[in-house]
Amino acid sequence: MAKPTVVVVGADKGGVGKTTVARTLLDYFTAHHVPTRAFDTESPKGTLKRFHPDISDIVDVTSVPDQMRIFDTLSTTDASVTVIDVRAGLLSPTLRSLRDIGFLEAVKKGQLNFAVFHILGSSIASLNEIEDTSAFTTDAKYFLVKNYFNNTSFFEWDQPTHAAYFKRFKDAVEITIPKLNEMAYEQVELASVPFLTFVANKNAKGDAANYSFVLRGYVRHWLGNVWGEYDRIKLNDFVASAAAPAGGGPRVQVVRTAQ
Amino acid sequence: MPQQAPLYIVASPRPRVGKTLIARLLVEFFRDNGRALVGYDLDPREPTFAGYFPDLVATMNIADTPGQMALFDRLLAGIPRTTVIDLGYGPFEQFFDVMTEIGFVQEARRRSIEPIVLFVTDPSPGTVRAYADVRRRLETTAFVPVHNEAVSVMYEKADFPPSRGEYGVIRIPRLSAIVRGVVDRPSFSFGAYMTERPGGPTEIHSWIGTIFTEFRELELRLLMGKLGASLSDSVVGKLSATLRSGR
C-alpha cells in the first residue's frame, strides 16, 4: 500500500478564503486523477460539502470518534489523499490532537505524507497563531498561502514585521492565490459546483449548464494560475509518491489559457 | 468545411485614425453583398458607429463584467454571423485583456467564428508597440494592418507585419477635405451612393470602389490563408497544381 497523504487546510480566522483554497485543491487532485476524500469541519453545515458532496464528510476534528473516522481509515481508504478543511481557530488544536494521537510521529517516521496549507489573514493578529503551529509542523510540508482571491489590498504589513514573521518558517513555502473576478466567483457560489465543473459548463448533476462563457473564462484562467502555484510547489509529485496510477474516475479535460 | 463567420475587429490604440470610417465601410460592403450582419460599437461615450446604423449596430460598454458578458457571450451565442466591431481606443487594452484571459479565440473557432483584427496603423512608436504586443498575445489570430492615408502618408511595412505575409495591407486612399465632409454626414451611405448617383464617376465613386475591391480581395486572401494553415503543404501543392492544369 502506498503512503497516504493528509492535507490540512487551516486559518486562524474566518473569511480568508480557506474553503476556496480547499476547493481548488480538490479540483487539482481530480484533474490529476488522484483519488481524494475530504473532511469539512464547519459543522453542522459545511461549505466544502456543498461543493463536493460526493467526496466530503462533515466532522468535528476535536471529537475522538471523528478522529477515528479520519485517521484510522487512512490506510484502508481508496483515497490516497485526505484533505481536511479545518474551521477557523481550530488549526492549533487540530495539530495538537494530531501530535497526541501519534500522527505526527508517523509522519516523522515517513509512514505518512503531511502537508499544511495555512491561509494567512490580512491582519497581524494571526502572528501568534503561526508561532503556535510552527512547533507542530517540523516534519510537514508547510505552505503559507496569501489569498488575494476576494481582496485587492492585502498584506499591509510593514517589512520588518513581515520578515520577523516568516523567519520562523524557514522551510515554509509561500503560495499566492490570485484574485478572482467577483461576478465569476458569485456565479460559482450560486451554481454550488466545483470550479472544474463550472468551467466545463456542467451543473451539479453533470448535465449541460448555461453559464456565461466570459465568467467561465475568468474561472478557468484563475484556476490555471492557482494550479500553476501548485505545480510550482510540486504538489502532484508530493502526493504522487503515494498516489496509485490513474484508474477510474471522471476524466475532466481542463484547457489552460495560454499566457 | 463548415461555413465560417468572420468577426472583424477594427482596432487602434489611438483616437482619430479612421476606425469608425473603416467599420462603416465594412458594414456597407457586407450589406451590399446581402450578408447577415451585426455590429458593435465599443465606445459608450460617443457611439458614432452605432449612430450610422441604429438597427444594425449595438453599443456596448465592456468596462465592467456585466458589459463584457453582454458582448462576448452574445458574440458566441446563436447562429454565427458576419460581425464588425468598432473598438475605440478607450477600451482597446481592456478588450484584448478580456479576450486573451477568457480564451475567446479558441471558443469562437469551436463555434465557426473566425476573429480577424484589422489594425488601423499610424507611425507613432506607441502604436507600433501596441501592434506587436497584441499580435504576440493572440498568436493564432489573423492580423491585417490598415494604412489610412488620411492619417499618415508614410507607411513603414516592417512596423506592421501581417500575421501571414499574403494578407498584405489594406490601403484606404486619402479623400479631399470637401469630399470627406460629405462622407462624414450621418445620413451618408456608401452603398446607396454607388447605386443611386447616376452620372459620371466622381472621386467618391472610385474611392469606394477601390476600398470595396480591397475588402473583396482581403476575404479571398483570408480564405486562402486559412486553407494554407489547415491543409498540409503537399495537399495545397496538389490543389494548386490541379487549379493550374484546369486553367
PDB file of N, CA and C in Angstrom, chain B residues 99-167:
ATOM      1  N   MET B  99     -10.255  39.269 -23.848  1.00  0.00           N
ATOM      2  CA  MET B  99     -10.251  38.292 -24.935  1.00  0.00           C
ATOM      3  C   MET B  99      -9.215  37.192 -24.681  1.00  0.00           C
ATOM      4  N   THR B 100      -8.005  37.587 -24.272  1.00  0.00           N
ATOM      5  CA  THR B 100      -6.975  36.582 -24.026  1.00  0.00           C
ATOM      6  C   THR B 100      -7.276  35.811 -22.746  1.00  0.00           C
ATOM      7  N   GLU B 101      -7.711  36.540 -21.721  1.00  0.00           N
ATOM      8  CA  GLU B 101      -7.903  35.871 -20.428  1.00  0.00           C
ATOM      9  C   GLU B 101      -8.984  34.786 -20.489  1.00  0.00           C
ATOM     10  N   ILE B 102     -10.077  35.064 -21.168  1.00  0.00           N
ATOM     11  CA  ILE B 102     -11.169  34.088 -21.176  1.00  0.00           C
ATOM     12  C   ILE B 102     -10.997  33.032 -22.274  1.00  0.00           C
ATOM     13  N   GLY B 103      -9.949  33.143 -23.055  1.00  0.00           N
ATOM     14  CA  GLY B 103      -9.728  32.146 -24.109  1.00  0.00           C
ATOM     15  C   GLY B 103     -10.770  32.248 -25.205  1.00  0.00           C
ATOM     16  N   PHE B 104     -11.060  33.481 -25.609  1.00  0.00           N
ATOM     17  CA  PHE B 104     -12.160  33.713 -26.548  1.00  0.00           C
ATOM     18  C   PHE B 104     -11.910  33.092 -27.924  1.00  0.00           C
ATOM     19  N   VAL B 105     -10.692  33.213 -28.419  1.00  0.00           N
ATOM     20  CA  VAL B 105     -10.429  32.819 -29.806  1.00  0.00           C
ATOM     21  C   VAL B 105     -10.698  31.321 -30.026  1.00  0.00           C
ATOM     22  N   GLN B 106     -10.218  30.491 -29.109  1.00  0.00           N
ATOM     23  CA  GLN B 106     -10.422  29.039 -29.253  1.00  0.00           C
ATOM     24  C   GLN B 106     -11.908  28.701 -29.268  1.00  0.00           C
ATOM     25  N   GLU B 107     -12.650  29.344 -28.340  1.00  0.00           N
ATOM     26  CA  GLU B 107     -14.078  29.062 -28.242  1.00  0.00           C
ATOM     27  C   GLU B 107     -14.802  29.553 -29.499  1.00  0.00           C
ATOM     28  N   ALA B 108     -14.414  30.726 -29.992  1.00  0.00           N
ATOM     29  CA  ALA B 108     -15.033  31.272 -31.202  1.00  0.00           C
ATOM     30  C   ALA B 108     -14.837  30.299 -32.366  1.00  0.00           C
ATOM     31  N   ARG B 109     -13.622  29.790 -32.520  1.00  0.00           N
ATOM     32  CA  ARG B 109     -13.344  28.849 -33.607  1.00  0.00           C
ATOM     33  C   ARG B 109     -14.185  27.598 -33.479  1.00  0.00           C
ATOM     34  N   ARG B 110     -14.333  27.144 -32.231  1.00  0.00           N
ATOM     35  CA  ARG B 110     -15.146  25.956 -31.996  1.00  0.00           C
ATOM     36  C   ARG B 110     -16.566  26.177 -32.515  1.00  0.00           C
ATOM     37  N   ARG B 111     -16.989  27.435 -32.516  1.00  0.00           N
ATOM     38  CA  ARG B 111     -18.336  27.764 -32.973  1.00  0.00           C
ATOM     39  C   ARG B 111     -18.320  28.364 -34.380  1.00  0.00           C
ATOM     40  N   SER B 112     -17.280  28.061 -35.122  1.00  0.00           N
ATOM     41  CA  SER B 112     -17.166  28.513 -36.515  1.00  0.00           C
ATOM     42  C   SER B 112     -17.165  30.025 -36.666  1.00  0.00           C
ATOM     43  N   ILE B 113     -16.538  30.699 -35.703  1.00  0.00           N
ATOM     44  CA  ILE B 113     -16.374  32.147 -35.818  1.00  0.00           C
ATOM     45  C   ILE B 113     -14.868  32.414 -35.899  1.00  0.00           C
ATOM     46  N   GLU B 114     -14.456  33.205 -36.882  1.00  0.00           N
ATOM     47  CA  GLU B 114     -13.024  33.448 -37.052  1.00  0.00           C
ATOM     48  C   GLU B 114     -12.698  34.918 -36.812  1.00  0.00           C
ATOM     49  N   PRO B 115     -12.062  35.229 -35.675  1.00  0.00           N
ATOM     50  CA  PRO B 115     -11.723  36.632 -35.417  1.00  0.00           C
ATOM     51  C   PRO B 115     -10.583  37.111 -36.322  1.00  0.00           C
ATOM     52  N   ILE B 116     -10.739  38.327 -36.826  1.00  0.00           N
ATOM     53  CA  ILE B 116      -9.722  38.951 -37.671  1.00  0.00           C
ATOM     54  C   ILE B 116      -9.539  40.381 -37.164  1.00  0.00           C
ATOM     55  N   VAL B 117      -8.318  40.721 -36.820  1.00  0.00           N
ATOM     56  CA  VAL B 117      -8.071  42.071 -36.327  1.00  0.00           C
ATOM     57  C   VAL B 117      -7.619  42.941 -37.494  1.00  0.00           C
ATOM     58  N   LEU B 118      -8.405  43.969 -37.797  1.00  0.00           N
ATOM     59  CA  LEU B 118      -7.981  44.979 -38.762  1.00  0.00           C
ATOM     60  C   LEU B 118      -7.395  46.123 -37.948  1.00  0.00           C
ATOM     61  N   PHE B 119      -6.100  46.203 -37.962  1.00  0.00           N
ATOM     62  CA  PHE B 119      -5.409  47.145 -37.084  1.00  0.00           C
ATOM     63  C   PHE B 119      -5.087  48.419 -37.863  1.00  0.00           C
ATOM     64  N   VAL B 120      -5.724  49.514 -37.467  1.00  0.00           N
ATOM     65  CA  VAL B 120      -5.512  50.785 -38.157  1.00  0.00           C
ATOM     66  C   VAL B 120      -4.212  51.395 -37.648  1.00  0.00           C
ATOM     67  N   THR B 121      -3.269  51.530 -38.540  1.00  0.00           N
ATOM     68  CA  THR B 121      -1.920  51.915 -38.139  1.00  0.00           C
ATOM     69  C   THR B 121      -1.744  53.425 -38.096  1.00  0.00           C
ATOM     70  N   ASP B 122      -0.697  53.850 -37.411  1.00  0.00           N
ATOM     71  CA  ASP B 122      -0.175  55.210 -37.517  1.00  0.00           C
ATOM     72  C   ASP B 122       1.284  55.107 -37.112  1.00  0.00           C
ATOM     73  N   PRO B 123       2.099  56.111 -37.464  1.00  0.00           N
ATOM     74  CA  PRO B 123       3.549  55.911 -37.287  1.00  0.00           C
ATOM     75  C   PRO B 123       4.065  56.062 -35.854  1.00  0.00           C
ATOM     76  N   SER B 124       3.203  56.363 -34.882  1.00  0.00           N
ATOM     77  CA  SER B 124       3.741  56.626 -33.544  1.00  0.00           C
ATOM     78  C   SER B 124       4.296  55.337 -32.928  1.00  0.00           C
ATOM     79  N   PRO B 125       5.407  55.464 -32.195  1.00  0.00           N
ATOM     80  CA  PRO B 125       6.057  54.268 -31.621  1.00  0.00           C
ATOM     81  C   PRO B 125       5.110  53.486 -30.702  1.00  0.00           C
ATOM     82  N   GLY B 126       4.241  54.196 -30.009  1.00  0.00           N
ATOM     83  CA  GLY B 126       3.291  53.525 -29.113  1.00  0.00           C
ATOM     84  C   GLY B 126       2.383  52.578 -29.866  1.00  0.00           C
ATOM     85  N   THR B 127       1.959  52.998 -31.045  1.00  0.00           N
ATOM     86  CA  THR B 127       1.073  52.163 -31.856  1.00  0.00           C
ATOM     87  C   THR B 127       1.818  50.934 -32.372  1.00  0.00           C
ATOM     88  N   VAL B 128       3.069  51.151 -32.778  1.00  0.00           N
ATOM     89  CA  VAL B 128       3.881  50.032 -33.266  1.00  0.00           C
ATOM     90  C   VAL B 128       4.054  49.000 -32.156  1.00  0.00           C
ATOM     91  N   ARG B 129       4.315  49.495 -30.948  1.00  0.00           N
ATOM     92  CA  ARG B 129       4.470  48.584 -29.798  1.00  0.00           C
ATOM     93  C   ARG B 129       3.172  47.855 -29.501  1.00  0.00           C
ATOM     94  N   ALA B 130       2.058  48.612 -29.529  1.00  0.00           N
ATOM     95  CA  ALA B 130       0.756  48.010 -29.222  1.00  0.00           C
ATOM     96  C   ALA B 130       0.449  46.897 -30.217  1.00  0.00           C
ATOM     97  N   TYR B 131       0.801  47.133 -31.479  1.00  0.00           N
ATOM     98  CA  TYR B 131       0.550  46.122 -32.512  1.00  0.00           C
ATOM     99  C   TYR B 131       1.339  44.841 -32.211  1.00  0.00           C
ATOM    100  N   ALA B 132       2.629  45.023 -31.926  1.00  0.00           N
ATOM    101  CA  ALA B 132       3.475  43.861 -31.635  1.00  0.00           C
ATOM    102  C   ALA B 132       2.942  43.126 -30.406  1.00  0.00           C
ATOM    103  N   ASP B 133       2.491  43.881 -29.433  1.00  0.00           N
ATOM    104  CA  ASP B 133       2.017  43.293 -28.184  1.00  0.00           C
ATOM    105  C   ASP B 133       0.757  42.439 -28.389  1.00  0.00           C
ATOM    106  N   VAL B 134      -0.267  43.010 -29.048  1.00  0.00           N
ATOM    107  CA  VAL B 134      -1.500  42.216 -29.213  1.00  0.00           C
ATOM    108  C   VAL B 134      -1.273  41.040 -30.153  1.00  0.00           C
ATOM    109  N   ARG B 135      -0.410  41.224 -31.131  1.00  0.00           N
ATOM    110  CA  ARG B 135      -0.139  40.106 -32.044  1.00  0.00           C
ATOM    111  C   ARG B 135       0.509  38.948 -31.301  1.00  0.00           C
ATOM    112  N   ARG B 136       1.405  39.292 -30.390  1.00  0.00           N
ATOM    113  CA  ARG B 136       2.081  38.255 -29.599  1.00  0.00           C
ATOM    114  C   ARG B 136       1.063  37.538 -28.699  1.00  0.00           C
ATOM    115  N   ARG B 137       0.137  38.316 -28.156  1.00  0.00           N
ATOM    116  CA  ARG B 137      -0.833  37.717 -27.231  1.00  0.00           C
ATOM    117  C   ARG B 137      -1.885  36.883 -27.958  1.00  0.00           C
ATOM    118  N   LEU B 138      -2.168  37.222 -29.203  1.00  0.00           N
ATOM    119  CA  LEU B 138      -3.152  36.450 -29.970  1.00  0.00           C
ATOM    120  C   LEU B 138      -2.450  35.814 -31.160  1.00  0.00           C
ATOM    121  N   GLU B 139      -1.543  34.901 -30.842  1.00  0.00           N
ATOM    122  CA  GLU B 139      -0.650  34.332 -31.848  1.00  0.00           C
ATOM    123  C   GLU B 139      -1.375  33.729 -33.039  1.00  0.00           C
ATOM    124  N   THR B 140      -2.502  33.067 -32.782  1.00  0.00           N
ATOM    125  CA  THR B 140      -3.136  32.304 -33.852  1.00  0.00           C
ATOM    126  C   THR B 140      -4.175  33.123 -34.611  1.00  0.00           C
ATOM    127  N   THR B 141      -4.379  34.369 -34.196  1.00  0.00           N
ATOM    128  CA  THR B 141      -5.422  35.188 -34.809  1.00  0.00           C
ATOM    129  C   THR B 141      -4.877  35.937 -36.016  1.00  0.00           C
ATOM    130  N   ALA B 142      -5.730  36.097 -37.028  1.00  0.00           N
ATOM    131  CA  ALA B 142      -5.318  36.836 -38.225  1.00  0.00           C
ATOM    132  C   ALA B 142      -5.234  38.341 -37.915  1.00  0.00           C
ATOM    133  N   PHE B 143      -4.123  38.929 -38.274  1.00  0.00           N
ATOM    134  CA  PHE B 143      -3.936  40.376 -38.141  1.00  0.00           C
ATOM    135  C   PHE B 143      -3.664  40.960 -39.519  1.00  0.00           C
ATOM    136  N   VAL B 144      -4.446  41.966 -39.877  1.00  0.00           N
ATOM    137  CA  VAL B 144      -4.215  42.640 -41.141  1.00  0.00           C
ATOM    138  C   VAL B 144      -4.099  44.140 -40.847  1.00  0.00           C
ATOM    139  N   PRO B 145      -2.949  44.740 -41.152  1.00  0.00           N
ATOM    140  CA  PRO B 145      -2.812  46.174 -40.916  1.00  0.00           C
ATOM    141  C   PRO B 145      -3.599  46.982 -41.952  1.00  0.00           C
ATOM    142  N   VAL B 146      -4.092  48.125 -41.521  1.00  0.00           N
ATOM    143  CA  VAL B 146      -4.805  49.033 -42.415  1.00  0.00           C
ATOM    144  C   VAL B 146      -4.027  50.342 -42.457  1.00  0.00           C
ATOM    145  N   HIS B 147      -3.694  50.771 -43.647  1.00  0.00           N
ATOM    146  CA  HIS B 147      -2.991  52.049 -43.781  1.00  0.00           C
ATOM    147  C   HIS B 147      -3.978  53.095 -44.297  1.00  0.00           C
ATOM    148  N   ASN B 148      -4.361  53.997 -43.401  1.00  0.00           N
ATOM    149  CA  ASN B 148      -5.258  55.077 -43.773  1.00  0.00           C
ATOM    150  C   ASN B 148      -4.410  56.278 -44.193  1.00  0.00           C
ATOM    151  N   GLU B 149      -4.401  56.544 -45.489  1.00  0.00           N
ATOM    152  CA  GLU B 149      -3.508  57.607 -45.992  1.00  0.00           C
ATOM    153  C   GLU B 149      -3.903  58.996 -45.522  1.00  0.00           C
ATOM    154  N   ALA B 150      -5.137  59.121 -45.012  1.00  0.00           N
ATOM    155  CA  ALA B 150      -5.539  60.415 -44.475  1.00  0.00           C
ATOM    156  C   ALA B 150      -4.842  60.685 -43.148  1.00  0.00           C
ATOM    157  N   VAL B 151      -4.350  59.625 -42.488  1.00  0.00           N
ATOM    158  CA  VAL B 151      -3.706  59.781 -41.184  1.00  0.00           C
ATOM    159  C   VAL B 151      -2.206  60.014 -41.350  1.00  0.00           C
ATOM    160  N   SER B 152      -1.593  59.234 -42.236  1.00  0.00           N
ATOM    161  CA  SER B 152      -0.167  59.440 -42.472  1.00  0.00           C
ATOM    162  C   SER B 152       0.179  58.994 -43.883  1.00  0.00           C
ATOM    163  N   VAL B 153       1.031  59.752 -44.512  1.00  0.00           N
ATOM    164  CA  VAL B 153       1.437  59.421 -45.866  1.00  0.00           C
ATOM    165  C   VAL B 153       2.402  58.242 -45.825  1.00  0.00           C
ATOM    166  N   MET B 154       3.289  58.309 -44.826  1.00  0.00           N
ATOM    167  CA  MET B 154       4.327  57.297 -44.724  1.00  0.00           C
ATOM    168  C   MET B 154       3.751  56.024 -44.123  1.00  0.00           C
ATOM    169  N   TYR B 155       4.229  54.894 -44.635  1.00  0.00           N
ATOM    170  CA  TYR B 155       3.826  53.626 -44.035  1.00  0.00           C
ATOM    171  C   TYR B 155       5.027  52.709 -44.016  1.00  0.00           C
ATOM    172  N   GLU B 156       5.465  52.374 -42.826  1.00  0.00           N
ATOM    173  CA  GLU B 156       6.637  51.517 -42.682  1.00  0.00           C
ATOM    174  C   GLU B 156       6.172  50.069 -42.560  1.00  0.00           C
ATOM    175  N   LYS B 157       6.329  49.311 -43.645  1.00  0.00           N
ATOM    176  CA  LYS B 157       5.817  47.941 -43.689  1.00  0.00           C
ATOM    177  C   LYS B 157       6.350  47.073 -42.555  1.00  0.00           C
ATOM    178  N   ALA B 158       7.621  47.303 -42.246  1.00  0.00           N
ATOM    179  CA  ALA B 158       8.277  46.448 -41.249  1.00  0.00           C
ATOM    180  C   ALA B 158       7.669  46.635 -39.859  1.00  0.00           C
ATOM    181  N   ASP B 159       7.028  47.784 -39.631  1.00  0.00           N
ATOM    182  CA  ASP B 159       6.431  48.041 -38.316  1.00  0.00           C
ATOM    183  C   ASP B 159       5.166  47.221 -38.080  1.00  0.00           C
ATOM    184  N   PHE B 160       4.489  46.894 -39.171  1.00  0.00           N
ATOM    185  CA  PHE B 160       3.198  46.216 -39.019  1.00  0.00           C
ATOM    186  C   PHE B 160       3.125  44.961 -39.902  1.00  0.00           C
ATOM    187  N   PRO B 161       3.888  43.951 -39.542  1.00  0.00           N
ATOM    188  CA  PRO B 161       3.822  42.731 -40.348  1.00  0.00           C
ATOM    189  C   PRO B 161       2.472  42.039 -40.149  1.00  0.00           C
ATOM    190  N   PRO B 162       1.778  41.674 -41.231  1.00  0.00           N
ATOM    191  CA  PRO B 162       0.529  40.925 -41.074  1.00  0.00           C
ATOM    192  C   PRO B 162       0.840  39.524 -40.550  1.00  0.00           C
ATOM    193  N   SER B 163      -0.174  38.859 -39.983  1.00  0.00           N
ATOM    194  CA  SER B 163       0.099  37.556 -39.366  1.00  0.00           C
ATOM    195  C   SER B 163       0.490  36.506 -40.407  1.00  0.00           C
ATOM    196  N   ARG B 164       0.068  36.684 -41.653  1.00  0.00           N
ATOM    197  CA  ARG B 164       0.585  35.874 -42.757  1.00  0.00           C
ATOM    198  C   ARG B 164       0.967  36.845 -43.858  1.00  0.00           C
ATOM    199  N   GLY B 165       2.101  36.593 -44.465  1.00  0.00           N
ATOM    200  CA  GLY B 165       2.621  37.528 -45.450  1.00  0.00           C
ATOM    201  C   GLY B 165       1.613  37.901 -46.518  1.00  0.00           C
ATOM    202  N   GLU B 166       0.819  36.896 -46.971  1.00  0.00           N
ATOM    203  CA  GLU B 166      -0.069  37.158 -48.099  1.00  0.00           C
ATOM    204  C   GLU B 166      -1.274  38.034 -47.719  1.00  0.00           C
ATOM    205  N   TYR B 167      -1.478  38.277 -46.428  1.00  0.00           N
ATOM    206  CA  TYR B 167      -2.605  39.148 -46.060  1.00  0.00           C
ATOM    207  C   TYR B 167      -2.350  40.600 -46.494  1.00  0.00           C
TER     208      TYR B 167
END
